[in-house]
């Protein structure tokens, strides 16, 4: 399959990519040469001989996906995308790591055509690839001629040390994702030195334990072996890991050592490298014959692909289109239920309207109630199941959710206890950075978790999540707000949504119109009094406490539900004053850390929060212990009013 | 080794523990019966025949450690601790999961004598056990007769799905922690159902890939097999995993199913269980002959242990004692360096004073400068090395740090980039909850990371960390503050400390006296002007910007460095007013999310923050893009003053 001419062109292209990537890094004065020199043959093989895609249509729905989990190899990726014909110009390459270029320091989806995922924080790229492969399997089962592609990932030693790769590889094995092919840049070196200083794991044996098919390529420069391994991997009925032995910084001055990882080459070293590689690259541009060869290979594959049948394509488009979703009605009986149970009811209603909706929990379906009742589990035996058993893998779930959202074609949710959102915070951050419209469902939202104690009681998580830029944190305080929050989450297209739901009852205050207003403006008055002396602001299950307190107070009181603090803060001052009249005392009740609420109360208001860890005891007793009772709060407010 | 009488007593004790734990759970009305019924023989074998400890001296420095990583088995642990003679009374057991009892819902260190770690959030217990075993190996090498013990952990299927167990097991294997023995409650069931719904990992093969010695016990009720396996594990020169096949909820109505996990038995079911187990337990108290047998076994082992030589004990006590540490002097040349480099200098000075200090980084020593220069790596070949290569394992590092702190006898730090503190947030939370005096060193603290881009630029992390109760977050803004912050961290005994350090220079403003004051009170004026119109408050590398801005402003300006916002907020209003005169405009500069700073500025002040993700470009250009320049900030302040 590889004759001497094609081998010559292949070697020249690979070496030119190596040199080009290092020219970019040296021009920027920062970056990661090691991987670009070691892994260039892998990227070449993928783009020249494997990936089925069209560089002029980087969003084509049936393209093969490639995730560079080792995101510090960005220079190599950009150079390859340029060579492959994506809209990444030589000029762009020359602006590597410069402000507003499309070649930032680590790959960022949405910035660079051809980049499938934002990577750099190690381990997460593999999880996103798993999510993409799961989506492909699901859609392929339903629309076989529309969606039928492979998902590739390149991981390094650093990725494989991260725990999240354990979670997602185990999930991929259990799910038998046969069209997932993971290439492992096995170079025995990480940032601080030889891998064995901190890691002696037999990664091949490890991936076998997950149910992967595993192959070795003994020499990363052996293109035939690399090609053959990938061809074999495409035929297995398991996910594949191909461990490719490479030399970090090969051909460069620091080959085989950790110094190669992050040390840009100087001008003399670049010249020596060019000599060693026997190639020339001028003005960040590969030689025309190399470009032509690579682009022709890509084009030929794409043109040869099976076209979808028109009827299936039409069905796919209908399936994937997010329609305006109609709010379900909540009966009085449903409104009496716990927040998480109301959520379960709402999910069923929306699941009927949105066939593309699927999701699951990190082994907490029974508690989070995040389930589509009438559907089986999604797995190798039934790819149309709409419930995903993510396992006890919060972080892995987050990265998989990101991959599912990035793939497109479906709408997905993932659930766990709010306290355990800490495990997956790095994934939520990447949801936001990637504008991935993932729905996170976090239940058991504070000390009313009760007996499970402080480890399970989320006190700082609500405000912490609000701090992540680009995440909508919704804590509905009435039954109707639960429904509207879900509606808002389901129709979001460019940002993750966090739904924070109570373990216990919300109370039956509020109505649908107020709920619409609350989610639209961030807050709404659910009880309005003329000339109110107090604005009693609460979120989630504290809204019912606010209602009870307002009845005890001897002064007139507005009660405001504020399910979305961030959105409220972006309203005009007039709009804010309409909801929080400025001549009343602002009192906030939220069963979480108080820092941050001063944005509402200023220094003159009152914040009823919990600034310490919780306690193990029945919910009502814990609430009383922390002063979250009608009596205690009423007294605090009256005392503050007397001081005023 | 087990004759028929001892077998009879053993079986009776195990069955009594099973019944007792379930009586506790049923009385509480919540808890986790499944593990108590399945894993009782494992706990019995440990306490009856293995653990070398004295229940009357739960803090004895050379006790064997046992960590119940599957913390939901708390009822079984408490019942066993009671039976073993720890200060856990029958009355305490009857108050399982009640307010301020010493038997909370999940094990909490410091609450219950005999509980070695706070567990419940899955996976982390194993990491803490690894940290304890690492500490033991270190101290044993130096003081072999003083410290010489085993560390045991019990993990479940849920633990092993968590990514953190990958990180710490791989580390344990690389470190050849031969005195670490992990018992795996291998029952094939997790909360939502059969394990295979989400996980088909061959955990035995997986642990072999890490370098563990692995054994099987085919029947968890086979006490001989269990005993022999542990005896073998104690002799290996690798860490051990013993996979014990158990039946979740054995003998109970839901045996072998996920319903056994969290469903308390009703009175009739308890009666049926007692009948099946052929035991009787009244008033939460085991029969005297069972108690006597178990306690005698424990006592005999403890009395037989080798006593430390007096001289070694004296040396150990000297070694472990945290002396008042003397502040190092900083030369003008050192003050010109980056925050992380000043930190490296300071570490060397303190490392000379404190032989018990050790630490490392998650494969980022070269960048975080968190290193003890003149010491080798800690590993199996050199247990007295003071530098730990944690690998690319942030979360794992956090849990190991907790284990090291809980073990006692040393002082430890762990470092990574601030952006990646998200990966380990759940461990930082457990540091705080456990009052574990871990030192976290987080460098590269905001957008001045520059070219690596938004994935590496921490904008929301500074404020997010401040939200965790019980964590001191220190962001020193002058060279002297770096030294004092380290001093404060090193002398902390009951809380974790987070040091947030800059990638770049801090500037040479401030002096040692101001630094002491800043860390003591949370903030200090480093520039004081009479009748100032502006209080310019900044943290970290923004303090030098504040100094420059104050020179540009045409009004008199105080400059305040506020390395510890939380501590400042706890000062008296008089103290606060002395630092922030109340008639001046408060302006905060911090290159991070602004929410939270309203606690200082109220609604009238000005916050110069960054409420979006960063950008990839050279540091100064990113700073300019976000308006973090003298000119832009000066103009904003002047405009605000004009509006006033």
Short mmCIF file of N, CA and C in Angstrom, two decimals, chain A residues 30 97-100 104-106 108 118 121-122 124 160-163 166-167 170 174 190-192 196-202 206 209 363-366 377 389 391-395 422-423 425-426 429 433 451-452 454-457 460-461 463-464 467 469 593 595-596 598-599 602-603 613 616-618 625, chain B residues 30 97-100 104-106 108 118 121-122 124 160-163 166-167 170 174 190-192 196-202 206 209 363-366 377 389 391-395 422-423 425-426 429 433 451-452 454-457 460-461 464 467 469 593 595-596 598-599 602-603 613 616-618 621 625:
data_model
loop_
_atom_site.label_atom_id
_atom_site.label_comp_id
_atom_site.label_asym_id
_atom_site.label_seq_id
_atom_site.Cartn_x
_atom_site.Cartn_y
_atom_site.Cartn_z
N UNK A 30 6.94 30.45 22.80
CA UNK A 30 6.41 29.53 23.81
C UNK A 30 5.60 28.46 23.12
N UNK A 97 -0.48 31.63 18.98
CA UNK A 97 -0.47 32.13 20.36
C UNK A 97 -0.53 33.64 20.47
N UNK A 98 -1.00 34.30 19.40
CA UNK A 98 -1.14 35.75 19.48
C UNK A 98 -2.62 36.11 19.64
N UNK A 99 -2.85 37.31 20.14
CA UNK A 99 -4.21 37.75 20.48
C UNK A 99 -5.16 37.63 19.30
N UNK A 100 -6.30 37.00 19.52
CA UNK A 100 -7.38 36.87 18.55
C UNK A 100 -6.96 36.17 17.26
N UNK A 104 -4.69 29.65 18.83
CA UNK A 104 -4.35 29.92 20.24
C UNK A 104 -3.46 28.83 20.84
N UNK A 105 -3.00 29.10 22.04
CA UNK A 105 -2.01 28.23 22.69
C UNK A 105 -2.42 26.77 22.83
N UNK A 106 -3.66 26.55 23.15
CA UNK A 106 -4.22 25.20 23.15
C UNK A 106 -5.44 25.21 22.24
N UNK A 108 -8.95 25.40 20.68
CA UNK A 108 -10.22 25.89 21.19
C UNK A 108 -11.28 25.70 20.11
N UNK A 118 -12.06 21.69 22.80
CA UNK A 118 -11.09 22.50 23.53
C UNK A 118 -10.33 21.58 24.49
N UNK A 121 -6.36 21.00 29.41
CA UNK A 121 -6.52 20.35 30.72
C UNK A 121 -6.55 18.83 30.48
N UNK A 122 -5.57 18.14 30.97
CA UNK A 122 -5.33 16.77 30.49
C UNK A 122 -6.44 15.80 30.88
N UNK A 124 -9.34 15.24 29.65
CA UNK A 124 -10.71 15.52 29.26
C UNK A 124 -10.99 15.26 27.78
N UNK A 160 -3.10 9.92 30.37
CA UNK A 160 -3.42 8.59 30.93
C UNK A 160 -3.17 8.51 32.43
N UNK A 161 -2.41 9.45 32.98
CA UNK A 161 -2.28 9.49 34.44
C UNK A 161 -3.52 10.09 35.09
N UNK A 162 -4.22 10.96 34.37
CA UNK A 162 -5.39 11.62 34.94
C UNK A 162 -6.50 10.60 35.21
N UNK A 163 -7.13 10.71 36.35
CA UNK A 163 -8.20 9.80 36.72
C UNK A 163 -9.36 9.77 35.76
N UNK A 166 -9.44 7.03 33.35
CA UNK A 166 -9.93 5.74 33.87
C UNK A 166 -11.45 5.68 33.74
N UNK A 167 -12.10 6.73 34.14
CA UNK A 167 -13.56 6.72 34.14
C UNK A 167 -14.11 6.54 32.72
N UNK A 170 -13.15 3.11 30.99
CA UNK A 170 -13.97 2.02 31.52
C UNK A 170 -15.38 2.08 30.94
N UNK A 174 -17.20 -0.72 28.57
CA UNK A 174 -18.51 -1.29 28.92
C UNK A 174 -19.49 -1.07 27.76
N UNK A 190 7.25 12.73 30.80
CA UNK A 190 6.26 13.78 31.06
C UNK A 190 7.01 15.05 31.48
N UNK A 191 6.24 16.08 31.84
CA UNK A 191 6.84 17.41 31.99
C UNK A 191 8.07 17.43 32.90
N UNK A 192 7.96 16.78 34.04
CA UNK A 192 9.05 16.87 35.02
C UNK A 192 10.15 15.83 34.82
N UNK A 196 8.65 7.15 34.50
CA UNK A 196 8.77 6.19 35.61
C UNK A 196 9.05 6.86 36.96
N UNK A 197 9.45 8.13 36.93
CA UNK A 197 9.59 8.86 38.19
C UNK A 197 8.29 8.89 38.98
N UNK A 198 7.17 8.89 38.27
CA UNK A 198 5.88 8.96 38.96
C UNK A 198 4.90 7.89 38.51
N UNK A 199 5.21 7.18 37.45
CA UNK A 199 4.22 6.26 36.90
C UNK A 199 4.88 5.06 36.25
N UNK A 200 4.48 3.89 36.72
CA UNK A 200 5.00 2.66 36.10
C UNK A 200 3.84 1.78 35.63
N UNK A 201 2.69 2.41 35.43
CA UNK A 201 1.51 1.65 34.99
C UNK A 201 1.74 1.00 33.63
N UNK A 202 1.31 -0.23 33.50
CA UNK A 202 1.28 -0.90 32.21
C UNK A 202 -0.04 -0.52 31.54
N UNK A 206 -3.77 -2.21 31.35
CA UNK A 206 -4.87 -1.44 31.93
C UNK A 206 -6.03 -1.32 30.95
N UNK A 209 -7.99 -4.35 30.56
CA UNK A 209 -8.91 -4.58 31.68
C UNK A 209 -10.23 -3.85 31.49
N UNK A 363 -24.64 7.02 38.58
CA UNK A 363 -25.11 5.98 39.49
C UNK A 363 -26.00 6.54 40.58
N UNK A 364 -26.78 7.56 40.25
CA UNK A 364 -27.70 8.13 41.23
C UNK A 364 -29.07 8.41 40.61
N UNK A 365 -29.47 7.60 39.65
CA UNK A 365 -30.80 7.78 39.07
C UNK A 365 -31.86 7.66 40.15
N UNK A 366 -31.68 6.69 41.03
CA UNK A 366 -32.70 6.42 42.04
C UNK A 366 -32.90 7.63 42.97
N UNK A 377 -32.09 1.27 28.94
CA UNK A 377 -30.73 1.78 29.02
C UNK A 377 -30.10 1.83 27.64
N UNK A 389 -26.30 4.93 31.80
CA UNK A 389 -25.76 4.59 33.13
C UNK A 389 -24.29 5.00 33.12
N UNK A 391 -22.27 5.33 35.53
CA UNK A 391 -21.42 4.78 36.59
C UNK A 391 -21.03 5.86 37.58
N UNK A 392 -20.30 5.45 38.62
CA UNK A 392 -19.88 6.40 39.66
C UNK A 392 -18.70 7.20 39.12
N UNK A 393 -18.98 8.07 38.18
CA UNK A 393 -17.93 8.73 37.40
C UNK A 393 -18.39 10.15 37.08
N UNK A 394 -18.41 11.02 38.06
CA UNK A 394 -18.95 12.36 37.86
C UNK A 394 -18.14 13.14 36.82
N UNK A 395 -16.82 13.16 37.00
CA UNK A 395 -15.97 13.94 36.10
C UNK A 395 -16.04 13.35 34.69
N UNK A 422 -18.39 19.12 42.67
CA UNK A 422 -16.96 19.42 42.83
C UNK A 422 -16.09 18.47 42.02
N UNK A 423 -16.50 17.22 41.96
CA UNK A 423 -15.70 16.22 41.23
C UNK A 423 -15.60 16.58 39.75
N UNK A 425 -16.08 19.74 38.31
CA UNK A 425 -16.03 21.17 38.05
C UNK A 425 -15.18 21.51 36.82
N UNK A 426 -14.09 20.80 36.64
CA UNK A 426 -13.21 21.09 35.51
C UNK A 426 -13.92 20.81 34.18
N UNK A 429 -16.44 23.71 33.58
CA UNK A 429 -15.70 24.84 33.04
C UNK A 429 -15.51 24.69 31.53
N UNK A 433 -16.60 27.04 28.40
CA UNK A 433 -15.61 27.59 27.47
C UNK A 433 -15.92 27.18 26.04
N UNK A 451 -29.37 13.29 57.00
CA UNK A 451 -28.56 12.30 57.72
C UNK A 451 -27.23 11.95 57.05
N UNK A 452 -27.15 12.09 55.75
CA UNK A 452 -25.90 11.69 55.10
C UNK A 452 -24.73 12.57 55.54
N UNK A 454 -22.23 16.14 56.38
CA UNK A 454 -21.57 17.25 55.69
C UNK A 454 -20.91 16.87 54.37
N UNK A 455 -20.42 15.64 54.26
CA UNK A 455 -19.79 15.28 52.98
C UNK A 455 -20.80 15.33 51.84
N UNK A 456 -22.05 15.13 52.16
CA UNK A 456 -23.09 15.08 51.13
C UNK A 456 -23.91 16.38 51.08
N UNK A 457 -23.60 17.31 51.96
CA UNK A 457 -24.40 18.54 52.03
C UNK A 457 -23.66 19.66 51.32
N UNK A 460 -21.21 25.30 49.74
CA UNK A 460 -20.49 26.29 48.95
C UNK A 460 -20.68 26.10 47.44
N UNK A 461 -21.32 25.02 47.04
CA UNK A 461 -21.36 24.69 45.61
C UNK A 461 -22.26 25.63 44.80
N UNK A 463 -22.97 28.89 45.09
CA UNK A 463 -22.30 30.14 44.71
C UNK A 463 -21.05 29.86 43.86
N UNK A 464 -20.35 28.78 44.17
CA UNK A 464 -19.14 28.46 43.40
C UNK A 464 -19.47 28.26 41.92
N UNK A 467 -19.83 31.30 39.84
CA UNK A 467 -18.61 32.04 39.51
C UNK A 467 -18.01 31.63 38.16
N UNK A 469 -17.58 31.57 34.50
CA UNK A 469 -18.15 32.39 33.42
C UNK A 469 -18.90 31.53 32.41
N UNK A 593 -23.18 29.28 51.30
CA UNK A 593 -22.24 30.32 51.71
C UNK A 593 -22.74 31.69 51.23
N UNK A 595 -21.01 34.65 50.87
CA UNK A 595 -20.17 35.54 50.07
C UNK A 595 -20.66 35.58 48.63
N UNK A 596 -20.91 36.76 48.12
CA UNK A 596 -21.44 36.92 46.78
C UNK A 596 -22.81 37.58 46.81
N UNK A 598 -23.72 39.83 48.69
CA UNK A 598 -23.59 41.27 48.93
C UNK A 598 -23.83 42.05 47.63
N UNK A 599 -23.73 41.39 46.48
CA UNK A 599 -24.06 42.05 45.22
C UNK A 599 -25.53 42.45 45.18
N UNK A 602 -25.79 44.70 49.22
CA UNK A 602 -24.81 45.71 49.62
C UNK A 602 -24.33 45.39 51.02
N UNK A 603 -23.89 46.43 51.72
CA UNK A 603 -23.38 46.21 53.08
C UNK A 603 -24.44 46.47 54.13
N UNK A 613 -19.57 23.92 57.24
CA UNK A 613 -20.06 22.64 56.74
C UNK A 613 -21.27 22.19 57.54
N UNK A 616 -24.78 15.89 60.31
CA UNK A 616 -25.58 14.70 60.07
C UNK A 616 -26.71 14.61 61.08
N UNK A 617 -27.92 14.75 60.61
CA UNK A 617 -29.12 14.64 61.46
C UNK A 617 -30.33 14.75 60.53
N UNK A 618 -31.50 14.41 61.02
CA UNK A 618 -32.69 14.57 60.17
C UNK A 618 -32.81 16.01 59.65
N UNK A 625 -30.81 23.72 63.53
CA UNK A 625 -29.48 23.94 64.10
C UNK A 625 -28.79 25.13 63.42
N UNK B 30 -32.52 5.71 58.11
CA UNK B 30 -31.75 5.92 56.87
C UNK B 30 -30.37 5.35 57.06
N UNK B 97 -26.61 8.80 63.22
CA UNK B 97 -27.15 9.81 62.30
C UNK B 97 -28.00 10.87 62.99
N UNK B 98 -27.82 11.02 64.33
CA UNK B 98 -28.55 12.07 65.02
C UNK B 98 -27.61 13.24 65.33
N UNK B 99 -28.21 14.39 65.55
CA UNK B 99 -27.44 15.63 65.72
C UNK B 99 -26.41 15.51 66.85
N UNK B 100 -25.17 15.88 66.51
CA UNK B 100 -24.06 15.93 67.46
C UNK B 100 -23.76 14.59 68.14
N UNK B 104 -22.07 9.88 63.11
CA UNK B 104 -22.76 10.57 62.01
C UNK B 104 -22.94 9.66 60.79
N UNK B 105 -23.67 10.17 59.81
CA UNK B 105 -24.08 9.38 58.66
C UNK B 105 -22.95 8.75 57.88
N UNK B 106 -21.87 9.48 57.72
CA UNK B 106 -20.65 8.94 57.13
C UNK B 106 -19.53 9.19 58.12
N UNK B 108 -16.56 10.55 60.15
CA UNK B 108 -15.91 11.86 60.20
C UNK B 108 -14.77 11.80 61.20
N UNK B 118 -12.32 11.04 57.04
CA UNK B 118 -13.69 11.37 56.67
C UNK B 118 -13.94 10.83 55.26
N UNK B 121 -17.63 10.66 50.10
CA UNK B 121 -17.38 11.00 48.69
C UNK B 121 -16.43 9.92 48.13
N UNK B 122 -16.90 9.14 47.20
CA UNK B 122 -16.20 7.89 46.87
C UNK B 122 -14.83 8.10 46.24
N UNK B 124 -11.97 8.79 47.52
CA UNK B 124 -10.98 9.57 48.23
C UNK B 124 -10.34 8.81 49.40
N UNK B 160 -14.01 2.15 43.11
CA UNK B 160 -13.09 1.76 42.03
C UNK B 160 -13.51 2.33 40.68
N UNK B 161 -14.76 2.78 40.55
CA UNK B 161 -15.14 3.46 39.31
C UNK B 161 -14.62 4.89 39.29
N UNK B 162 -14.43 5.49 40.45
CA UNK B 162 -13.97 6.88 40.51
C UNK B 162 -12.55 7.00 39.97
N UNK B 163 -12.32 8.03 39.18
CA UNK B 163 -11.01 8.23 38.58
C UNK B 163 -9.89 8.40 39.59
N UNK B 166 -7.82 5.46 40.25
CA UNK B 166 -6.78 5.19 39.25
C UNK B 166 -5.50 5.94 39.59
N UNK B 167 -5.67 7.21 39.90
CA UNK B 167 -4.50 8.05 40.17
C UNK B 167 -3.70 7.53 41.36
N UNK B 170 -2.17 3.90 40.93
CA UNK B 170 -0.99 3.94 40.07
C UNK B 170 0.21 4.50 40.85
N UNK B 174 3.69 2.56 41.74
CA UNK B 174 5.01 3.13 41.40
C UNK B 174 5.85 3.26 42.65
N UNK B 190 -23.96 -1.79 42.35
CA UNK B 190 -23.83 -0.41 42.82
C UNK B 190 -25.22 0.18 42.97
N UNK B 191 -25.29 1.47 43.32
CA UNK B 191 -26.55 2.05 43.76
C UNK B 191 -27.70 1.81 42.79
N UNK B 192 -27.44 2.04 41.50
CA UNK B 192 -28.53 1.96 40.53
C UNK B 192 -28.77 0.56 39.98
N UNK B 196 -22.52 -4.30 36.14
CA UNK B 196 -22.26 -4.42 34.70
C UNK B 196 -23.13 -3.47 33.86
N UNK B 197 -24.16 -2.90 34.46
CA UNK B 197 -24.93 -1.87 33.74
C UNK B 197 -24.04 -0.72 33.30
N UNK B 198 -23.01 -0.43 34.10
CA UNK B 198 -22.15 0.71 33.77
C UNK B 198 -20.67 0.36 33.79
N UNK B 199 -20.31 -0.81 34.28
CA UNK B 199 -18.89 -1.10 34.45
C UNK B 199 -18.62 -2.59 34.27
N UNK B 200 -17.71 -2.89 33.36
CA UNK B 200 -17.30 -4.28 33.15
C UNK B 200 -15.78 -4.41 33.31
N UNK B 201 -15.19 -3.45 34.00
CA UNK B 201 -13.74 -3.47 34.21
C UNK B 201 -13.31 -4.72 34.99
N UNK B 202 -12.23 -5.31 34.55
CA UNK B 202 -11.60 -6.38 35.30
C UNK B 202 -10.65 -5.71 36.30
N UNK B 206 -6.65 -4.75 36.27
CA UNK B 206 -6.33 -3.32 36.36
C UNK B 206 -5.30 -3.06 37.45
N UNK B 209 -1.91 -4.08 36.60
CA UNK B 209 -1.24 -3.13 35.70
C UNK B 209 -0.58 -1.99 36.47
N UNK B 363 3.37 16.87 38.55
CA UNK B 363 4.19 16.94 37.33
C UNK B 363 4.38 18.38 36.85
N UNK B 364 4.47 19.30 37.80
CA UNK B 364 4.70 20.69 37.42
C UNK B 364 5.74 21.35 38.32
N UNK B 365 6.71 20.59 38.79
CA UNK B 365 7.77 21.18 39.60
C UNK B 365 8.50 22.27 38.81
N UNK B 366 8.76 21.97 37.54
CA UNK B 366 9.53 22.89 36.73
C UNK B 366 8.84 24.25 36.59
N UNK B 377 14.34 12.62 45.09
CA UNK B 377 12.94 12.19 45.03
C UNK B 377 12.67 11.17 46.11
N UNK B 389 7.11 13.07 43.50
CA UNK B 389 6.63 13.21 42.11
C UNK B 389 5.23 12.61 42.05
N UNK B 391 3.00 12.89 39.83
CA UNK B 391 2.46 12.58 38.51
C UNK B 391 1.34 13.55 38.14
N UNK B 392 0.82 13.39 36.94
CA UNK B 392 -0.25 14.29 36.47
C UNK B 392 -1.56 13.85 37.11
N UNK B 393 -1.67 14.09 38.40
CA UNK B 393 -2.74 13.53 39.21
C UNK B 393 -3.14 14.53 40.28
N UNK B 394 -3.81 15.60 39.89
CA UNK B 394 -4.12 16.67 40.84
C UNK B 394 -5.03 16.17 41.96
N UNK B 395 -6.11 15.52 41.58
CA UNK B 395 -7.08 15.07 42.58
C UNK B 395 -6.43 14.01 43.49
N UNK B 422 -9.32 23.12 40.09
CA UNK B 422 -10.66 22.56 39.85
C UNK B 422 -10.66 21.03 39.90
N UNK B 423 -9.61 20.43 39.39
CA UNK B 423 -9.55 18.96 39.36
C UNK B 423 -9.56 18.39 40.78
N UNK B 425 -10.75 19.95 43.68
CA UNK B 425 -11.58 20.71 44.60
C UNK B 425 -12.23 19.82 45.67
N UNK B 426 -12.65 18.65 45.25
CA UNK B 426 -13.32 17.75 46.21
C UNK B 426 -12.35 17.32 47.32
N UNK B 429 -11.90 20.33 49.73
CA UNK B 429 -13.07 20.35 50.63
C UNK B 429 -12.86 19.37 51.79
N UNK B 433 -12.78 19.93 55.82
CA UNK B 433 -13.73 19.25 56.71
C UNK B 433 -13.00 18.43 57.77
N UNK B 451 0.24 32.96 26.98
CA UNK B 451 0.03 32.23 25.73
C UNK B 451 -0.69 30.90 25.90
N UNK B 452 -0.61 30.27 27.05
CA UNK B 452 -1.26 28.97 27.19
C UNK B 452 -2.78 29.07 27.04
N UNK B 454 -6.98 30.36 27.68
CA UNK B 454 -8.03 30.34 28.71
C UNK B 454 -8.10 29.04 29.51
N UNK B 455 -7.77 27.91 28.91
CA UNK B 455 -7.83 26.66 29.69
C UNK B 455 -6.86 26.70 30.86
N UNK B 456 -5.79 27.47 30.72
CA UNK B 456 -4.76 27.53 31.75
C UNK B 456 -4.85 28.80 32.59
N UNK B 457 -5.78 29.67 32.26
CA UNK B 457 -5.88 30.94 32.96
C UNK B 457 -7.00 30.87 34.00
N UNK B 460 -11.90 32.27 37.74
CA UNK B 460 -12.90 32.08 38.79
C UNK B 460 -12.38 31.32 39.99
N UNK B 461 -11.17 30.79 39.90
CA UNK B 461 -10.69 29.88 40.96
C UNK B 461 -10.38 30.60 42.27
N UNK B 464 -13.60 31.19 44.05
CA UNK B 464 -14.24 29.89 44.33
C UNK B 464 -13.61 29.20 45.53
N UNK B 467 -14.71 30.30 48.89
CA UNK B 467 -16.05 29.91 49.33
C UNK B 467 -16.05 28.63 50.16
N UNK B 469 -15.71 26.49 53.14
CA UNK B 469 -15.53 26.80 54.56
C UNK B 469 -14.26 26.16 55.11
N UNK B 593 -12.91 36.74 38.79
CA UNK B 593 -14.33 37.07 38.80
C UNK B 593 -14.64 38.00 39.98
N UNK B 595 -17.66 38.72 41.49
CA UNK B 595 -18.70 38.41 42.46
C UNK B 595 -18.07 37.98 43.78
N UNK B 596 -18.46 38.62 44.85
CA UNK B 596 -17.88 38.34 46.16
C UNK B 596 -17.19 39.59 46.70
N UNK B 598 -18.10 42.50 46.41
CA UNK B 598 -19.08 43.47 46.92
C UNK B 598 -19.11 43.45 48.45
N UNK B 599 -18.61 42.39 49.06
CA UNK B 599 -18.50 42.36 50.52
C UNK B 599 -17.54 43.44 51.01
N UNK B 602 -19.35 47.09 48.80
CA UNK B 602 -20.77 47.38 48.80
C UNK B 602 -21.23 47.61 47.38
N UNK B 603 -22.32 48.37 47.23
CA UNK B 603 -22.83 48.62 45.88
C UNK B 603 -22.31 49.94 45.33
N UNK B 613 -13.76 34.24 30.43
CA UNK B 613 -12.54 33.44 30.29
C UNK B 613 -11.46 34.26 29.59
N UNK B 616 -5.51 33.66 24.70
CA UNK B 616 -4.14 33.23 24.44
C UNK B 616 -3.36 34.33 23.75
N UNK B 617 -2.40 34.88 24.44
CA UNK B 617 -1.54 35.94 23.89
C UNK B 617 -0.47 36.24 24.93
N UNK B 618 0.58 36.95 24.55
CA UNK B 618 1.59 37.31 25.56
C UNK B 618 0.95 38.04 26.74
N UNK B 621 -0.16 41.71 26.71
CA UNK B 621 -1.22 41.98 25.74
C UNK B 621 -2.57 41.50 26.26
N UNK B 625 -5.80 43.78 27.00
CA UNK B 625 -7.10 43.44 26.40
C UNK B 625 -8.20 43.46 27.46
#
